[in-house]
CSV table of C-alpha atoms (C1' of nucleotides) in Angstrom, one decimal:
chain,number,residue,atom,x,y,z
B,1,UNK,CA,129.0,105.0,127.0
B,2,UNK,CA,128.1,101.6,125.3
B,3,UNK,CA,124.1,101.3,123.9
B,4,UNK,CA,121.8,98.9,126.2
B,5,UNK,CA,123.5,96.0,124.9
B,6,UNK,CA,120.7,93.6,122.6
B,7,UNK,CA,117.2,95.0,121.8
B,8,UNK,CA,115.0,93.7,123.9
B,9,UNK,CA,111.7,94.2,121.6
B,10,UNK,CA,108.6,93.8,124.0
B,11,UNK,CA,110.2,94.5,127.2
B,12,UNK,CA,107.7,97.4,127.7
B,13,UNK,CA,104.9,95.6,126.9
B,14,UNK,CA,101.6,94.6,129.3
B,15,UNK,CA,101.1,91.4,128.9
B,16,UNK,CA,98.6,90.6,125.7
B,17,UNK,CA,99.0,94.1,124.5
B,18,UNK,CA,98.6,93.2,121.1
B,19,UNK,CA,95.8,90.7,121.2
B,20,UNK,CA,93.9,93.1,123.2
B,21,UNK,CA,94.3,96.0,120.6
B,22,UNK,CA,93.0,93.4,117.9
B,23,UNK,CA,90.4,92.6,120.4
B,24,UNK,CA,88.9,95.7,120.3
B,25,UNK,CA,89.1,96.4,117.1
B,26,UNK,CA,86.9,93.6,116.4
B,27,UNK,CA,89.3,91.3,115.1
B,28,UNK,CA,88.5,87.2,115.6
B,29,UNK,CA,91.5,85.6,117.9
B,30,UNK,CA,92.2,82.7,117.2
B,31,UNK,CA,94.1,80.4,119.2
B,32,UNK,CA,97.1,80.1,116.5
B,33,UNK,CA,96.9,84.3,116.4
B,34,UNK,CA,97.2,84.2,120.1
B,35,UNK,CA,100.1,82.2,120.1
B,36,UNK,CA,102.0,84.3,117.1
B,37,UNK,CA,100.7,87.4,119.2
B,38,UNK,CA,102.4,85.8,122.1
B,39,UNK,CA,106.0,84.7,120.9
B,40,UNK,CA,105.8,88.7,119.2
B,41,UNK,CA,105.6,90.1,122.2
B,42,UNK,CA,108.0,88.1,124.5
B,43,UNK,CA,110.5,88.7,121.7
B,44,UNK,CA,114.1,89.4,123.5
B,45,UNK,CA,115.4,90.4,120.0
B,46,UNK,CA,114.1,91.1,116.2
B,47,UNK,CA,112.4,88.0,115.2
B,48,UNK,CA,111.4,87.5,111.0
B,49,UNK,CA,108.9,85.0,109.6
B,50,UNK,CA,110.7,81.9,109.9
B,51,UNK,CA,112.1,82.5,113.8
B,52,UNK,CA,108.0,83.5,114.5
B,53,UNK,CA,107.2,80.3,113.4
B,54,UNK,CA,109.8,77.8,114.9
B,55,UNK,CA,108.5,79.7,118.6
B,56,UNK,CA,105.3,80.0,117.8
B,57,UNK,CA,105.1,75.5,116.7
B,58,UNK,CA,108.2,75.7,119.7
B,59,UNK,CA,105.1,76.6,122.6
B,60,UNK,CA,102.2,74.5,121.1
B,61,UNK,CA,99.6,75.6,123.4
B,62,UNK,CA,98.0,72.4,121.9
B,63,UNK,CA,97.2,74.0,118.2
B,64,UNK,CA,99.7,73.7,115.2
B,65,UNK,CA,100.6,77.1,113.2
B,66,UNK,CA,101.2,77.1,109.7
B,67,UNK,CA,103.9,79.3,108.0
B,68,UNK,CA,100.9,80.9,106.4
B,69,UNK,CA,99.1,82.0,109.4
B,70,UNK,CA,102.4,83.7,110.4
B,71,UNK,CA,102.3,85.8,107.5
B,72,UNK,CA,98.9,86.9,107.6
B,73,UNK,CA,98.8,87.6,110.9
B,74,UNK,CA,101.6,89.7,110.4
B,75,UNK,CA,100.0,91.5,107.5
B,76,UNK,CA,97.1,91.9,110.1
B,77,UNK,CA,99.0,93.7,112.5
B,78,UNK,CA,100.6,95.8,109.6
B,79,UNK,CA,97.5,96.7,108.8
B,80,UNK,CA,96.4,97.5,111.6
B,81,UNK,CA,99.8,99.3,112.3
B,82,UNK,CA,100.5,97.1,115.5
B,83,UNK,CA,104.0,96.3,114.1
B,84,UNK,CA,106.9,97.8,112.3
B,85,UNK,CA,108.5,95.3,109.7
B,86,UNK,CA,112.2,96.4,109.6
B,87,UNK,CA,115.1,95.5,107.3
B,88,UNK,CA,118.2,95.6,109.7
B,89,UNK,CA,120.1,96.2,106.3
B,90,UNK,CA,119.9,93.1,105.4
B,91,UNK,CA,122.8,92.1,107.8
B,92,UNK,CA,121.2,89.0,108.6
B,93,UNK,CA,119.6,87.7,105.0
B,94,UNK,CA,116.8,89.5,102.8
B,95,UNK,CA,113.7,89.0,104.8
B,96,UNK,CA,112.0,91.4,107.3
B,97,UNK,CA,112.2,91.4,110.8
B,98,UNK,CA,109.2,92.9,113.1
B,99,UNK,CA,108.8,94.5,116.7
B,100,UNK,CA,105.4,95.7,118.2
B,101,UNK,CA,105.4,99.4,117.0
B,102,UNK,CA,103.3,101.3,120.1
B,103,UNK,CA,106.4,101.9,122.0
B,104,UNK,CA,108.6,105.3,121.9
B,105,UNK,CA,110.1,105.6,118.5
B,106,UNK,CA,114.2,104.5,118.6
B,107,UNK,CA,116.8,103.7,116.2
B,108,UNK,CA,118.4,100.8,114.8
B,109,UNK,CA,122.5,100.8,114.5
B,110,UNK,CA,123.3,97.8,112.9
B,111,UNK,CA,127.4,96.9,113.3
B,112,UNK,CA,128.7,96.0,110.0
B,113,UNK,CA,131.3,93.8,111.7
B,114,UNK,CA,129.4,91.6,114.0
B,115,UNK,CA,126.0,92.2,112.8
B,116,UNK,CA,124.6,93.2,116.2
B,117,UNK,CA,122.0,95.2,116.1
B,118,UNK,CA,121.6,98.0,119.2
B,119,UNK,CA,119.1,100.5,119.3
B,120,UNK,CA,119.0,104.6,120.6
B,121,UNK,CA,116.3,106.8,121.3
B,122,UNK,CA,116.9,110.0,120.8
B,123,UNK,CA,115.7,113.7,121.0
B,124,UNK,CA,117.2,114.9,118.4
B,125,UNK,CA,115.1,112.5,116.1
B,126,UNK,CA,111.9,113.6,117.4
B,127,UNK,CA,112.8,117.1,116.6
B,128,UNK,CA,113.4,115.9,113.1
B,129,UNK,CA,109.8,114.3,113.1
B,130,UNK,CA,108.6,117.6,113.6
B,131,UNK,CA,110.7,119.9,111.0
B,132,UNK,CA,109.5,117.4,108.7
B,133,UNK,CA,106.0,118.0,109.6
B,134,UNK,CA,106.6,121.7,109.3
B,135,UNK,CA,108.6,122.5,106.9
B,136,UNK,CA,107.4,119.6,104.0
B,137,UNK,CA,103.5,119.7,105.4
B,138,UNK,CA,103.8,116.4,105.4
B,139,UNK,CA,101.8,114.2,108.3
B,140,UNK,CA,104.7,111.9,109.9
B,141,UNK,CA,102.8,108.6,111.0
B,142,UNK,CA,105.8,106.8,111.6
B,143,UNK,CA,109.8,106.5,110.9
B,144,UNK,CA,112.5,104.3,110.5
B,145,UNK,CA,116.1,104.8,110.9
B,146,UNK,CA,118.6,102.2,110.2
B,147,UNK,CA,122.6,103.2,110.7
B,148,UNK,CA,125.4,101.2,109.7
B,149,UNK,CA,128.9,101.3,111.2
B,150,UNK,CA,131.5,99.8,113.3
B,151,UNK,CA,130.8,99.4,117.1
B,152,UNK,CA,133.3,100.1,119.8
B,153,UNK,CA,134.6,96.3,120.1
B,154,UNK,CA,134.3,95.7,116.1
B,155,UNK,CA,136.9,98.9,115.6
B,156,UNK,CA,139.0,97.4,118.4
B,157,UNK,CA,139.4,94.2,117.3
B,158,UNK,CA,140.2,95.4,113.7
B,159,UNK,CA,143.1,97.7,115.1
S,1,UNK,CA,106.9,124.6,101.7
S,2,UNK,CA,106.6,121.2,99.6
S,3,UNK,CA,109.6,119.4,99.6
S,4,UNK,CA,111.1,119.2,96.1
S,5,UNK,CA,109.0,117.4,93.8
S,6,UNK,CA,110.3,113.7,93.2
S,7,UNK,CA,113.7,112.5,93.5
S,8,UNK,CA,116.7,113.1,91.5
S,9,UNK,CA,119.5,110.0,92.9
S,10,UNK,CA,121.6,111.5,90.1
S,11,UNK,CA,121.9,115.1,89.3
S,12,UNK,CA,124.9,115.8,91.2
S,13,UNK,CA,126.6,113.2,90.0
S,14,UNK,CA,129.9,114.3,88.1
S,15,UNK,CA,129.7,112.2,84.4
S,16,UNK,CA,131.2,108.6,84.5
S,17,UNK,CA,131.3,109.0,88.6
S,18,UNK,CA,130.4,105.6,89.2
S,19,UNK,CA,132.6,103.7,86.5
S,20,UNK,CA,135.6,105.8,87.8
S,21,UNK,CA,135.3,105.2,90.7
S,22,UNK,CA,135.3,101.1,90.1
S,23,UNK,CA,138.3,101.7,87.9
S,24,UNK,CA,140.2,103.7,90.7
S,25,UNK,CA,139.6,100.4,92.1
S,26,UNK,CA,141.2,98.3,89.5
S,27,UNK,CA,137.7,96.6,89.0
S,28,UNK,CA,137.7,96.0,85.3
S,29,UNK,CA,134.7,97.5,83.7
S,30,UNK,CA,132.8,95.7,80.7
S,31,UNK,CA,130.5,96.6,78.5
S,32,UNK,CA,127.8,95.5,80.7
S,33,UNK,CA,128.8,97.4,83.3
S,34,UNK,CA,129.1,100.5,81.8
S,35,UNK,CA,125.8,100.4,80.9
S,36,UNK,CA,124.4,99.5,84.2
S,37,UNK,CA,126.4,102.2,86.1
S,38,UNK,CA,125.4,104.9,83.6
S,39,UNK,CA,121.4,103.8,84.1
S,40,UNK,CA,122.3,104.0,87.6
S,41,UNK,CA,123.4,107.5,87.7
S,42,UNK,CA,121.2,108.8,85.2
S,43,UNK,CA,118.2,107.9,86.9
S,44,UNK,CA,115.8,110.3,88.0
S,45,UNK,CA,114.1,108.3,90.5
S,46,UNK,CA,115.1,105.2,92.3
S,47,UNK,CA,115.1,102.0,90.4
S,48,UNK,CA,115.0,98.5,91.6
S,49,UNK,CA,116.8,95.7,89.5
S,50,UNK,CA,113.8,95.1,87.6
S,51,UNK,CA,113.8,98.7,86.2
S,52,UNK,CA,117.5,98.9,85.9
S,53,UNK,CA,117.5,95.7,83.9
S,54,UNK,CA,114.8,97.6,81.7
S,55,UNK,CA,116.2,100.8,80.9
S,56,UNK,CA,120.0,99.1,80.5
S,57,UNK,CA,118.3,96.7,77.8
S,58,UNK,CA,117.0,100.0,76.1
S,59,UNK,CA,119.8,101.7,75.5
S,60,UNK,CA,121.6,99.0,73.9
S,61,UNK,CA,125.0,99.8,73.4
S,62,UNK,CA,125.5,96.9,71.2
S,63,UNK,CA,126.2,94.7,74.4
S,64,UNK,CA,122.9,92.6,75.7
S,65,UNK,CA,122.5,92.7,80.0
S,66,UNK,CA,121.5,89.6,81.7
S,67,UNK,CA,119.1,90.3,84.8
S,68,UNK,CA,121.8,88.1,86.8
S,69,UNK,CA,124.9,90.7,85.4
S,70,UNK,CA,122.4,93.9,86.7
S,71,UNK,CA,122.6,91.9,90.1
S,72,UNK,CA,126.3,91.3,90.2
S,73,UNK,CA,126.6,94.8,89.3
S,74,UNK,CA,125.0,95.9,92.3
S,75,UNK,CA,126.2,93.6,95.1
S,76,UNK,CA,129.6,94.9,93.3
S,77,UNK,CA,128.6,98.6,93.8
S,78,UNK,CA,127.5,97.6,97.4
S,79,UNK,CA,130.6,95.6,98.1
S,80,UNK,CA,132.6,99.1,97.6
S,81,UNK,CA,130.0,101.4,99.6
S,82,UNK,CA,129.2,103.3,96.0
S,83,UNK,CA,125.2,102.7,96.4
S,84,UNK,CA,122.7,102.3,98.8
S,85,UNK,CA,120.3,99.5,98.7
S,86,UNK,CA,116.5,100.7,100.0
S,87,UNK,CA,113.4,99.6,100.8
S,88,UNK,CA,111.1,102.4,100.9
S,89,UNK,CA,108.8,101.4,103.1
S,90,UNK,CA,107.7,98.7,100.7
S,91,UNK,CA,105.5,100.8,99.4
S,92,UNK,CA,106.2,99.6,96.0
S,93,UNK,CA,106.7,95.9,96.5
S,94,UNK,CA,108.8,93.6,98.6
S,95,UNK,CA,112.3,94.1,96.2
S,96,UNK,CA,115.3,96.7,96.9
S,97,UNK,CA,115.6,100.4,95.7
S,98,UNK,CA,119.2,101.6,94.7
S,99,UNK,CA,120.8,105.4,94.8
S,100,UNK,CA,124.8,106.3,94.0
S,101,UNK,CA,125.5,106.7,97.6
S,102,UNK,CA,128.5,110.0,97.3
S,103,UNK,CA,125.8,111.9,98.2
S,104,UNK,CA,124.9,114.1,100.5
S,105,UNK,CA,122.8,112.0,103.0
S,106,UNK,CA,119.4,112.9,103.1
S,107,UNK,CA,115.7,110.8,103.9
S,108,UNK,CA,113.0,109.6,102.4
S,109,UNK,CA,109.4,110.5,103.3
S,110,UNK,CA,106.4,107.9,101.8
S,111,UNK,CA,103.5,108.9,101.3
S,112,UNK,CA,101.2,106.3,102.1
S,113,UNK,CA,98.6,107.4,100.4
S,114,UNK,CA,99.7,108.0,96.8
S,115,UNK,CA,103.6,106.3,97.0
S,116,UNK,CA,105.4,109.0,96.5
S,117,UNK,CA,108.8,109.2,97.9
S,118,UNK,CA,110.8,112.3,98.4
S,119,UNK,CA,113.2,113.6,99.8
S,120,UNK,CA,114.5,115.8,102.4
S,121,UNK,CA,118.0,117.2,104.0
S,122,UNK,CA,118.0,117.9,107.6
S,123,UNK,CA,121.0,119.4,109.9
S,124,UNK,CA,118.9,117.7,112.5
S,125,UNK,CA,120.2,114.4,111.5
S,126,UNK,CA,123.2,115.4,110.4
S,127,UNK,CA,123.7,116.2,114.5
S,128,UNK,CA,121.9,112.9,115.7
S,129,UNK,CA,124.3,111.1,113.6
S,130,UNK,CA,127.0,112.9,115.4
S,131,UNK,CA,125.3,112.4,118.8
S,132,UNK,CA,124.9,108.6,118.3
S,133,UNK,CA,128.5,108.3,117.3
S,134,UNK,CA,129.7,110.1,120.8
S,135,UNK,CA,127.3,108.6,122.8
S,136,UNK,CA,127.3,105.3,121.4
S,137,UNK,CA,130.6,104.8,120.6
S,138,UNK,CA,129.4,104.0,117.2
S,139,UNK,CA,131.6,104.7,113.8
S,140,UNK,CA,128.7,105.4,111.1
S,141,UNK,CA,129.2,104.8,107.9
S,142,UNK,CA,126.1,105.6,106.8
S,143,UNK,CA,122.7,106.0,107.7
S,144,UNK,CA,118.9,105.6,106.1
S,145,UNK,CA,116.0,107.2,107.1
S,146,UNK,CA,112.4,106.2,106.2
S,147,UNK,CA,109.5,107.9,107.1
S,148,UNK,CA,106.1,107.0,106.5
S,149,UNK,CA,102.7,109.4,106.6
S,150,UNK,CA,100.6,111.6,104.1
S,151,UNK,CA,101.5,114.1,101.9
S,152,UNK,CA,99.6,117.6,101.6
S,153,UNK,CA,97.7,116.7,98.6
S,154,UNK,CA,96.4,113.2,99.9
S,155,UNK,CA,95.5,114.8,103.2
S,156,UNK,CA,93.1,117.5,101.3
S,157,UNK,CA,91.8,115.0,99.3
S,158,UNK,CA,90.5,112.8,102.6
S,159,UNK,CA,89.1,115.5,103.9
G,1,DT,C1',147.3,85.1,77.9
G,2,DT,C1',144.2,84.5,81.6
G,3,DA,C1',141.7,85.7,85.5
G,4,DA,C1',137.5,87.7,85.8
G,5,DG,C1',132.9,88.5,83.8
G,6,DT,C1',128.8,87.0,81.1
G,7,DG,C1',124.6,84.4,80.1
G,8,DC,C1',121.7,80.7,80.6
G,9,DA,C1',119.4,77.5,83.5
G,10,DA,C1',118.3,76.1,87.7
G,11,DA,C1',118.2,76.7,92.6
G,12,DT,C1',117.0,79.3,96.7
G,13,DA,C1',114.6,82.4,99.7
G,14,DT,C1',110.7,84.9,100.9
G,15,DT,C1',106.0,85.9,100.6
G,16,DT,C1',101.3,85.5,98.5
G,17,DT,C1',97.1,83.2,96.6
G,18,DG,C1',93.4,79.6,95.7
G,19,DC,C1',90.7,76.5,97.7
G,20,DT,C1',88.5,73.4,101.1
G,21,DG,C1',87.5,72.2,105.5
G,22,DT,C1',87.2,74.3,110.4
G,23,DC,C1',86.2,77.4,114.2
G,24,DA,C1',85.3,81.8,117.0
G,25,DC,C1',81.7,84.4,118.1
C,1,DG,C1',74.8,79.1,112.1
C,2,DT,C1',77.9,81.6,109.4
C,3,DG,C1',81.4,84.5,108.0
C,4,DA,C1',86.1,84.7,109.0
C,5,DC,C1',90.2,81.8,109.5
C,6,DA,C1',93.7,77.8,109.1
C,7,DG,C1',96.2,74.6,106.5
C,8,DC,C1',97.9,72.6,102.4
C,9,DA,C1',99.7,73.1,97.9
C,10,DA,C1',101.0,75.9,94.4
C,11,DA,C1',102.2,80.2,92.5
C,12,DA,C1',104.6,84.5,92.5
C,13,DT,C1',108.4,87.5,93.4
C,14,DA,C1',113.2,88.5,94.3
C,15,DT,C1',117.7,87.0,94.3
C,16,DT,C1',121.7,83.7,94.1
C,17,DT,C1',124.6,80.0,92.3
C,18,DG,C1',126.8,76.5,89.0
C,19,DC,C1',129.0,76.1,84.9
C,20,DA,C1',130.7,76.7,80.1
C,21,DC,C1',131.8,80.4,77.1
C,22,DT,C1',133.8,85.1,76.4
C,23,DT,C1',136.5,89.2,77.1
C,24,DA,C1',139.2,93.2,79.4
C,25,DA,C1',143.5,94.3,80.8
DNA sequence: TTAAGTGCAAATATTTTGCTGTCAC
DNA sequence: GTGACAGCAAAATATTTGCACTTAA
């Protein structure tokens, strides 16, 4: 059984999810947020700061975004822990790449052939959340878990 | 049951490990290297290039490391699987973490509250890694695991 | 001997900060 | 109206590259 093909980041997300959770917590949007907030959440794959920015200046709902306001709005929905900044394992260069974080917890398996990067929920990982909790008394807020390795056509092509 | 204390990346490492395993490789080892690969080894917590590039000046062999020698040193290390670059969490800054990768494979909790990282061995994902590779059709190589949260001792001290 | 490695300087990539004018509420 | 925000420029951080000299095998 293959994995669902290419991440599709914010496919589970209502519509304005995450201006609505900055909403009510108070936070001013703005109409260059709004549009960051936007091209975040109609992600079809792992976008980093520089592929935010080309979309976000790509819609121009009329306002201009500057590679600044990416990054802090970013930081603000870090902060706020709206969204997970992930490394991929550097398959695709040394920055970070971020997804909204509220939906169920998954994997990343990064293919150290062709770089794609496919994703896996699975039990078995939320079981680990919890021996974790138990057994180090330690309060899991969130996890990450990156695998590299060879998918099925990578291996196939190589043999 | 804490987990146990701070990190060790190198006590299990045999002596030498790293430099013969480069040389079983017919990748000629320098002075410089040998000094980087033993401050890689010895370390008792993980280092980034910064603090390899330290601790490698201090023991001064009689050869002098160059910052850009400690970083060819590692994308050579990488190159042949023998370390793990990491990120943890970026709780410590935006720059990469390294551990001898022979290891057993293990994860890394952060507290975010203090920054402490430790560490932790589960059969749990031991089995998800086997579960992803059957399911998947997915040839690990290897796999990282972050998790982020608060630690006993921060959580009394909120309260 | 000589291909590979080193150090220095400079370049590149990514992210953050200071400051001034602007806007959401 | 005002405190928070945006944009520009510059700084800071992390890493890589070009090139002449040096060294391990």
């Amino acid at each position: 059984m293959q994995p669902s093909s290419e991440f599709v980041p914010g496919k589970k997300l209502p519509a304005g999810y995450l201006e609505s959770q900055l909403a009510s917590r108070s936070v001013r949007i703005t109409r260059q947020r709004r549009i960051v907030l936007k091209v975040i959440e109609d992600a079809e794959r792992h976008l980093n700061a520089e592929a935010i920015l080309e979309r976000a200046r790509a819609m121009q709902d009329g306002a201009s975004v500057d590679r600044v306001t990416v990054y802090r709005t970013l930081g603000l929905l870090k902060k706020h822990g709206l969204v997970d900044e992930l490394d991929l394992l550097h398959l695709r260069g040394e920055g970070h790449y971020y997804e909204p974080r509220p939906r169920r917890q998954h994997l990343h398996m990064g293919c150290l052939g062709c770089g794609q990067v496919t994703e896996f929920e699975s039990p078995l990982f939320e079981k680990m959340k919890e021996q974790i909790a138990r057994e180090c008394d330690f309060d899991v807020s969130f996890a990450r878990v990156e695998i590299g390795g060879y998918c099925a056509s990578c291996r196939k092509g190589k043999a």
